[in-house]
């Protein structure tokens, strides 16, 4: 980027940083590969059968092979093809889902680590800073990915996958907060369009396809994820966070570093020109009617959007005749739509967060209706069913991008990461609930998309009524006008009371010392006179 100067120099670097951060965070989706099992399997004596579950030994042996009949002319070729495993997974090696761990999968261990990490790392980020927690998450997560593959044993595998999930909580929540506070406000939307989850997902699929097995794929993913560390190490702490914490000298050094990166002259502001920011605690947020409403609306958005996206994604395996084609088209359409919107958004002042969410949700609802019509009319194999499914996934995922942007622009700096951690927990709860609906696919598949249509319609009404527009919001001033002065006055008055109490105590102590000195002096004079 030597030929790029100005704010673009930093912003492009942040986009690369955030994309690689998402690539590490997509370890949450790597569990799909870790638990993958082939549809057919062949024993050592070339008996091939169709697998009914994830257990290699759980099958009924017929007189003739279920897949490759012994008397067939192409028996050898059939066995060779049936033995081919597209991806050798941890489940294939360990068979852990066929033991007492069948109700506690590796994905459960990863998601549990993410839940706990959101609570711990979100609080630390709002307390000690974005950058230290960011660095800690990468330093913890990358070795954990390597060790989960290098150290053999099911329990070691589960422990390190839990640690990976814990670290992912830091990169997902803290990484987004840090990048959104550092990037130019007018380009904040592009931070969620050009670097995005769909790109990270396709990168993960590509690495897994090249590796062919989970251990090598883990090493490659860890090596690529480690590129985040030198980038975040070079960048300074968020000056927005530092000024909110009233650490003005560090904030000035941070802005000087940013100016150096952008190759621009830095003009420090006088201390009196800096805004006197109020400290906003979680209790103050809940006491403010405006902030409380925004917080509750965001909580609902994160919960229901996460649930509906996961229901759509989880059941997308047969959306097209070819599994890989369907998955690729979902990622490609989502990526292209994000890039197009990212290019148009700065040029269209009316294209805000609220309008984008509402429009995307309407498209998703119409697509869900199209899916329902296809299923009811027995046209699941049709091309327009695939198109409706792709639009449903892409539009619902765009709603999720708006959730991230609205969180960064509507939550105050003091509680931004804590709020993000709580909303990520709500999203995880939504995804867990979505996973419990999977048996419905084999009972009455239209019910899945009826659930999505009803929930998304309710969500659309609430967002249309209560979500405020936040495009180009000054993140440093979020919530400052909504906090009553009484809270700050009470804090300052208590501080003044403490100071005055200390001053009174000091004055009383000084008075006592002065009186004692006077009395001791008079006693000395009296004793001298008596001696004379």
PDB file of C-alpha atoms in Angstrom, residues 178-311:
ATOM      1  CA  UNK A 178     -12.003  -2.266  17.338  1.00  0.00           C
ATOM      2  CA  UNK A 179     -12.222  -2.069  13.549  1.00  0.00           C
ATOM      3  CA  UNK A 180     -15.488  -0.093  13.587  1.00  0.00           C
ATOM      4  CA  UNK A 181     -14.005   2.468  16.004  1.00  0.00           C
ATOM      5  CA  UNK A 182     -10.808   2.863  13.958  1.00  0.00           C
ATOM      6  CA  UNK A 183     -12.194   3.077  10.416  1.00  0.00           C
ATOM      7  CA  UNK A 184     -13.492   6.289   8.828  1.00  0.00           C
ATOM      8  CA  UNK A 185     -17.220   6.587   9.708  1.00  0.00           C
ATOM      9  CA  UNK A 186     -18.260   7.006   6.062  1.00  0.00           C
ATOM     10  CA  UNK A 187     -16.589   3.672   5.239  1.00  0.00           C
ATOM     11  CA  UNK A 188     -17.906   1.756   8.244  1.00  0.00           C
ATOM     12  CA  UNK A 189     -20.485  -0.046   6.105  1.00  0.00           C
ATOM     13  CA  UNK A 190     -17.767  -1.190   3.706  1.00  0.00           C
ATOM     14  CA  UNK A 191     -16.078  -2.881   6.657  1.00  0.00           C
ATOM     15  CA  UNK A 192     -19.001  -5.324   6.676  1.00  0.00           C
ATOM     16  CA  UNK A 193     -19.339  -5.664   2.905  1.00  0.00           C
ATOM     17  CA  UNK A 194     -15.921  -6.192   1.313  1.00  0.00           C
ATOM     18  CA  UNK A 195     -14.432  -8.226   4.173  1.00  0.00           C
ATOM     19  CA  UNK A 196     -17.286 -10.534   5.142  1.00  0.00           C
ATOM     20  CA  UNK A 197     -18.283 -13.867   6.620  1.00  0.00           C
ATOM     21  CA  UNK A 198     -19.117 -15.375   3.218  1.00  0.00           C
ATOM     22  CA  UNK A 199     -15.554 -14.747   2.005  1.00  0.00           C
ATOM     23  CA  UNK A 200     -14.165 -16.350   5.159  1.00  0.00           C
ATOM     24  CA  UNK A 201     -16.453 -19.319   4.687  1.00  0.00           C
ATOM     25  CA  UNK A 202     -15.323 -19.864   1.099  1.00  0.00           C
ATOM     26  CA  UNK A 203     -11.685 -19.554   2.188  1.00  0.00           C
ATOM     27  CA  UNK A 204     -12.308 -22.199   4.847  1.00  0.00           C
ATOM     28  CA  UNK A 205     -13.917 -24.531   2.296  1.00  0.00           C
ATOM     29  CA  UNK A 206     -11.017 -23.999  -0.113  1.00  0.00           C
ATOM     30  CA  UNK A 207      -8.380 -24.782   2.524  1.00  0.00           C
ATOM     31  CA  UNK A 208     -10.280 -27.899   3.626  1.00  0.00           C
ATOM     32  CA  UNK A 209     -10.646 -29.062   0.018  1.00  0.00           C
ATOM     33  CA  UNK A 210      -6.915 -28.636  -0.619  1.00  0.00           C
ATOM     34  CA  UNK A 211      -5.949 -30.404   2.609  1.00  0.00           C
ATOM     35  CA  UNK A 212      -8.406 -33.277   2.325  1.00  0.00           C
ATOM     36  CA  UNK A 213      -8.168 -34.099   6.022  1.00  0.00           C
ATOM     37  CA  UNK A 214      -8.779 -32.231   9.270  1.00  0.00           C
ATOM     38  CA  UNK A 215      -5.278 -32.174  10.781  1.00  0.00           C
ATOM     39  CA  UNK A 216      -3.549 -30.586   7.786  1.00  0.00           C
ATOM     40  CA  UNK A 217      -6.522 -28.247   7.312  1.00  0.00           C
ATOM     41  CA  UNK A 218      -6.163 -27.145  10.960  1.00  0.00           C
ATOM     42  CA  UNK A 219      -2.452 -26.371  10.478  1.00  0.00           C
ATOM     43  CA  UNK A 220      -3.127 -24.366   7.309  1.00  0.00           C
ATOM     44  CA  UNK A 221      -5.962 -22.427   8.927  1.00  0.00           C
ATOM     45  CA  UNK A 222      -3.777 -21.623  11.944  1.00  0.00           C
ATOM     46  CA  UNK A 223      -0.930 -20.417   9.723  1.00  0.00           C
ATOM     47  CA  UNK A 224      -3.209 -18.076   7.764  1.00  0.00           C
ATOM     48  CA  UNK A 225      -4.936 -16.846  10.927  1.00  0.00           C
ATOM     49  CA  UNK A 226      -1.574 -15.975  12.479  1.00  0.00           C
ATOM     50  CA  UNK A 227      -1.190 -13.158   9.912  1.00  0.00           C
ATOM     51  CA  UNK A 228      -3.604 -11.159  12.087  1.00  0.00           C
ATOM     52  CA  UNK A 229      -1.009 -10.849  14.865  1.00  0.00           C
ATOM     53  CA  UNK A 230       1.620  -8.614  13.141  1.00  0.00           C
ATOM     54  CA  UNK A 231      -1.141  -6.384  11.780  1.00  0.00           C
ATOM     55  CA  UNK A 232      -2.854  -5.753  15.120  1.00  0.00           C
ATOM     56  CA  UNK A 233       0.555  -5.505  16.829  1.00  0.00           C
ATOM     57  CA  UNK A 234       1.497  -2.644  14.497  1.00  0.00           C
ATOM     58  CA  UNK A 235      -1.761  -0.726  14.968  1.00  0.00           C
ATOM     59  CA  UNK A 236      -2.408   1.444  18.062  1.00  0.00           C
ATOM     60  CA  UNK A 237      -5.205   1.225  20.599  1.00  0.00           C
ATOM     61  CA  UNK A 238      -8.542   2.741  19.601  1.00  0.00           C
ATOM     62  CA  UNK A 239      -8.393   6.487  20.408  1.00  0.00           C
ATOM     63  CA  UNK A 240     -12.191   6.458  20.757  1.00  0.00           C
ATOM     64  CA  UNK A 241     -11.857   4.016  23.658  1.00  0.00           C
ATOM     65  CA  UNK A 242      -8.930   5.894  25.233  1.00  0.00           C
ATOM     66  CA  UNK A 243     -10.688   9.263  25.170  1.00  0.00           C
ATOM     67  CA  UNK A 244     -13.812   7.699  26.641  1.00  0.00           C
ATOM     68  CA  UNK A 245     -11.618   6.453  29.507  1.00  0.00           C
ATOM     69  CA  UNK A 246     -10.093   9.968  29.759  1.00  0.00           C
ATOM     70  CA  UNK A 247      -6.625   8.665  28.906  1.00  0.00           C
ATOM     71  CA  UNK A 248      -5.865  11.702  26.796  1.00  0.00           C
ATOM     72  CA  UNK A 249      -2.086  11.353  26.522  1.00  0.00           C
ATOM     73  CA  UNK A 250      -2.364   7.779  25.194  1.00  0.00           C
ATOM     74  CA  UNK A 251      -5.185   8.860  22.878  1.00  0.00           C
ATOM     75  CA  UNK A 252      -2.978  11.624  21.452  1.00  0.00           C
ATOM     76  CA  UNK A 253      -0.140   9.139  20.830  1.00  0.00           C
ATOM     77  CA  UNK A 254      -2.628   6.794  19.182  1.00  0.00           C
ATOM     78  CA  UNK A 255      -3.884   9.505  16.829  1.00  0.00           C
ATOM     79  CA  UNK A 256      -0.264  10.455  16.062  1.00  0.00           C
ATOM     80  CA  UNK A 257       0.429   6.819  15.104  1.00  0.00           C
ATOM     81  CA  UNK A 258      -2.661   6.767  12.886  1.00  0.00           C
ATOM     82  CA  UNK A 259      -1.525   9.972  11.163  1.00  0.00           C
ATOM     83  CA  UNK A 260       1.900   8.424  10.573  1.00  0.00           C
ATOM     84  CA  UNK A 261       0.301   5.329   9.048  1.00  0.00           C
ATOM     85  CA  UNK A 262      -1.810   7.534   6.760  1.00  0.00           C
ATOM     86  CA  UNK A 263       1.260   9.692   5.972  1.00  0.00           C
ATOM     87  CA  UNK A 264      -0.592  12.809   7.089  1.00  0.00           C
ATOM     88  CA  UNK A 265       0.425  15.714   9.307  1.00  0.00           C
ATOM     89  CA  UNK A 266      -1.011  15.484  12.798  1.00  0.00           C
ATOM     90  CA  UNK A 267      -2.353  18.541  14.603  1.00  0.00           C
ATOM     91  CA  UNK A 268      -3.107  17.711  18.238  1.00  0.00           C
ATOM     92  CA  UNK A 269      -6.170  19.300  19.735  1.00  0.00           C
ATOM     93  CA  UNK A 270      -5.945  21.369  22.881  1.00  0.00           C
ATOM     94  CA  UNK A 271      -7.230  19.582  25.959  1.00  0.00           C
ATOM     95  CA  UNK A 272     -10.082  22.073  26.335  1.00  0.00           C
ATOM     96  CA  UNK A 273     -11.266  21.269  22.785  1.00  0.00           C
ATOM     97  CA  UNK A 274     -11.797  17.592  23.612  1.00  0.00           C
ATOM     98  CA  UNK A 275     -15.353  16.695  24.600  1.00  0.00           C
ATOM     99  CA  UNK A 276     -16.016  16.097  28.279  1.00  0.00           C
ATOM    100  CA  UNK A 277     -17.449  12.610  27.905  1.00  0.00           C
ATOM    101  CA  UNK A 278     -19.770  11.110  30.477  1.00  0.00           C
ATOM    102  CA  UNK A 279     -19.093   7.613  31.738  1.00  0.00           C
ATOM    103  CA  UNK A 280     -21.941   5.294  30.771  1.00  0.00           C
ATOM    104  CA  UNK A 281     -22.340   2.147  32.851  1.00  0.00           C
ATOM    105  CA  UNK A 282     -24.715  -0.738  32.065  1.00  0.00           C
ATOM    106  CA  UNK A 283     -27.098   0.547  34.753  1.00  0.00           C
ATOM    107  CA  UNK A 284     -27.128   4.039  33.249  1.00  0.00           C
ATOM    108  CA  UNK A 285     -27.856   2.502  29.856  1.00  0.00           C
ATOM    109  CA  UNK A 286     -30.859   0.630  31.246  1.00  0.00           C
ATOM    110  CA  UNK A 287     -32.143   3.739  33.066  1.00  0.00           C
ATOM    111  CA  UNK A 288     -32.102   5.803  29.848  1.00  0.00           C
ATOM    112  CA  UNK A 289     -35.380   5.285  27.905  1.00  0.00           C
ATOM    113  CA  UNK A 290     -33.719   5.817  24.507  1.00  0.00           C
ATOM    114  CA  UNK A 291     -30.667   3.635  25.137  1.00  0.00           C
ATOM    115  CA  UNK A 292     -32.779   0.955  26.806  1.00  0.00           C
ATOM    116  CA  UNK A 293     -35.135   0.819  23.816  1.00  0.00           C
ATOM    117  CA  UNK A 294     -32.211   0.587  21.358  1.00  0.00           C
ATOM    118  CA  UNK A 295     -30.595  -2.141  23.456  1.00  0.00           C
ATOM    119  CA  UNK A 296     -33.755  -4.255  23.628  1.00  0.00           C
ATOM    120  CA  UNK A 297     -34.447  -3.862  19.905  1.00  0.00           C
ATOM    121  CA  UNK A 298     -30.894  -4.945  19.105  1.00  0.00           C
ATOM    122  CA  UNK A 299     -31.222  -7.947  21.436  1.00  0.00           C
ATOM    123  CA  UNK A 300     -34.340  -9.067  19.573  1.00  0.00           C
ATOM    124  CA  UNK A 301     -32.705  -8.488  16.174  1.00  0.00           C
ATOM    125  CA  UNK A 302     -29.618 -10.546  17.034  1.00  0.00           C
ATOM    126  CA  UNK A 303     -31.659 -13.392  18.503  1.00  0.00           C
ATOM    127  CA  UNK A 304     -34.226 -13.858  15.751  1.00  0.00           C
ATOM    128  CA  UNK A 305     -31.950 -13.098  12.794  1.00  0.00           C
ATOM    129  CA  UNK A 306     -29.364 -15.569  14.076  1.00  0.00           C
ATOM    130  CA  UNK A 307     -32.044 -18.217  14.528  1.00  0.00           C
ATOM    131  CA  UNK A 308     -33.555 -17.728  11.060  1.00  0.00           C
ATOM    132  CA  UNK A 309     -30.170 -17.611   9.301  1.00  0.00           C
ATOM    133  CA  UNK A 310     -29.156 -20.855  11.000  1.00  0.00           C
ATOM    134  CA  UNK A 311     -32.451 -22.614  10.159  1.00  0.00           C
TER     135      UNK A 311
END
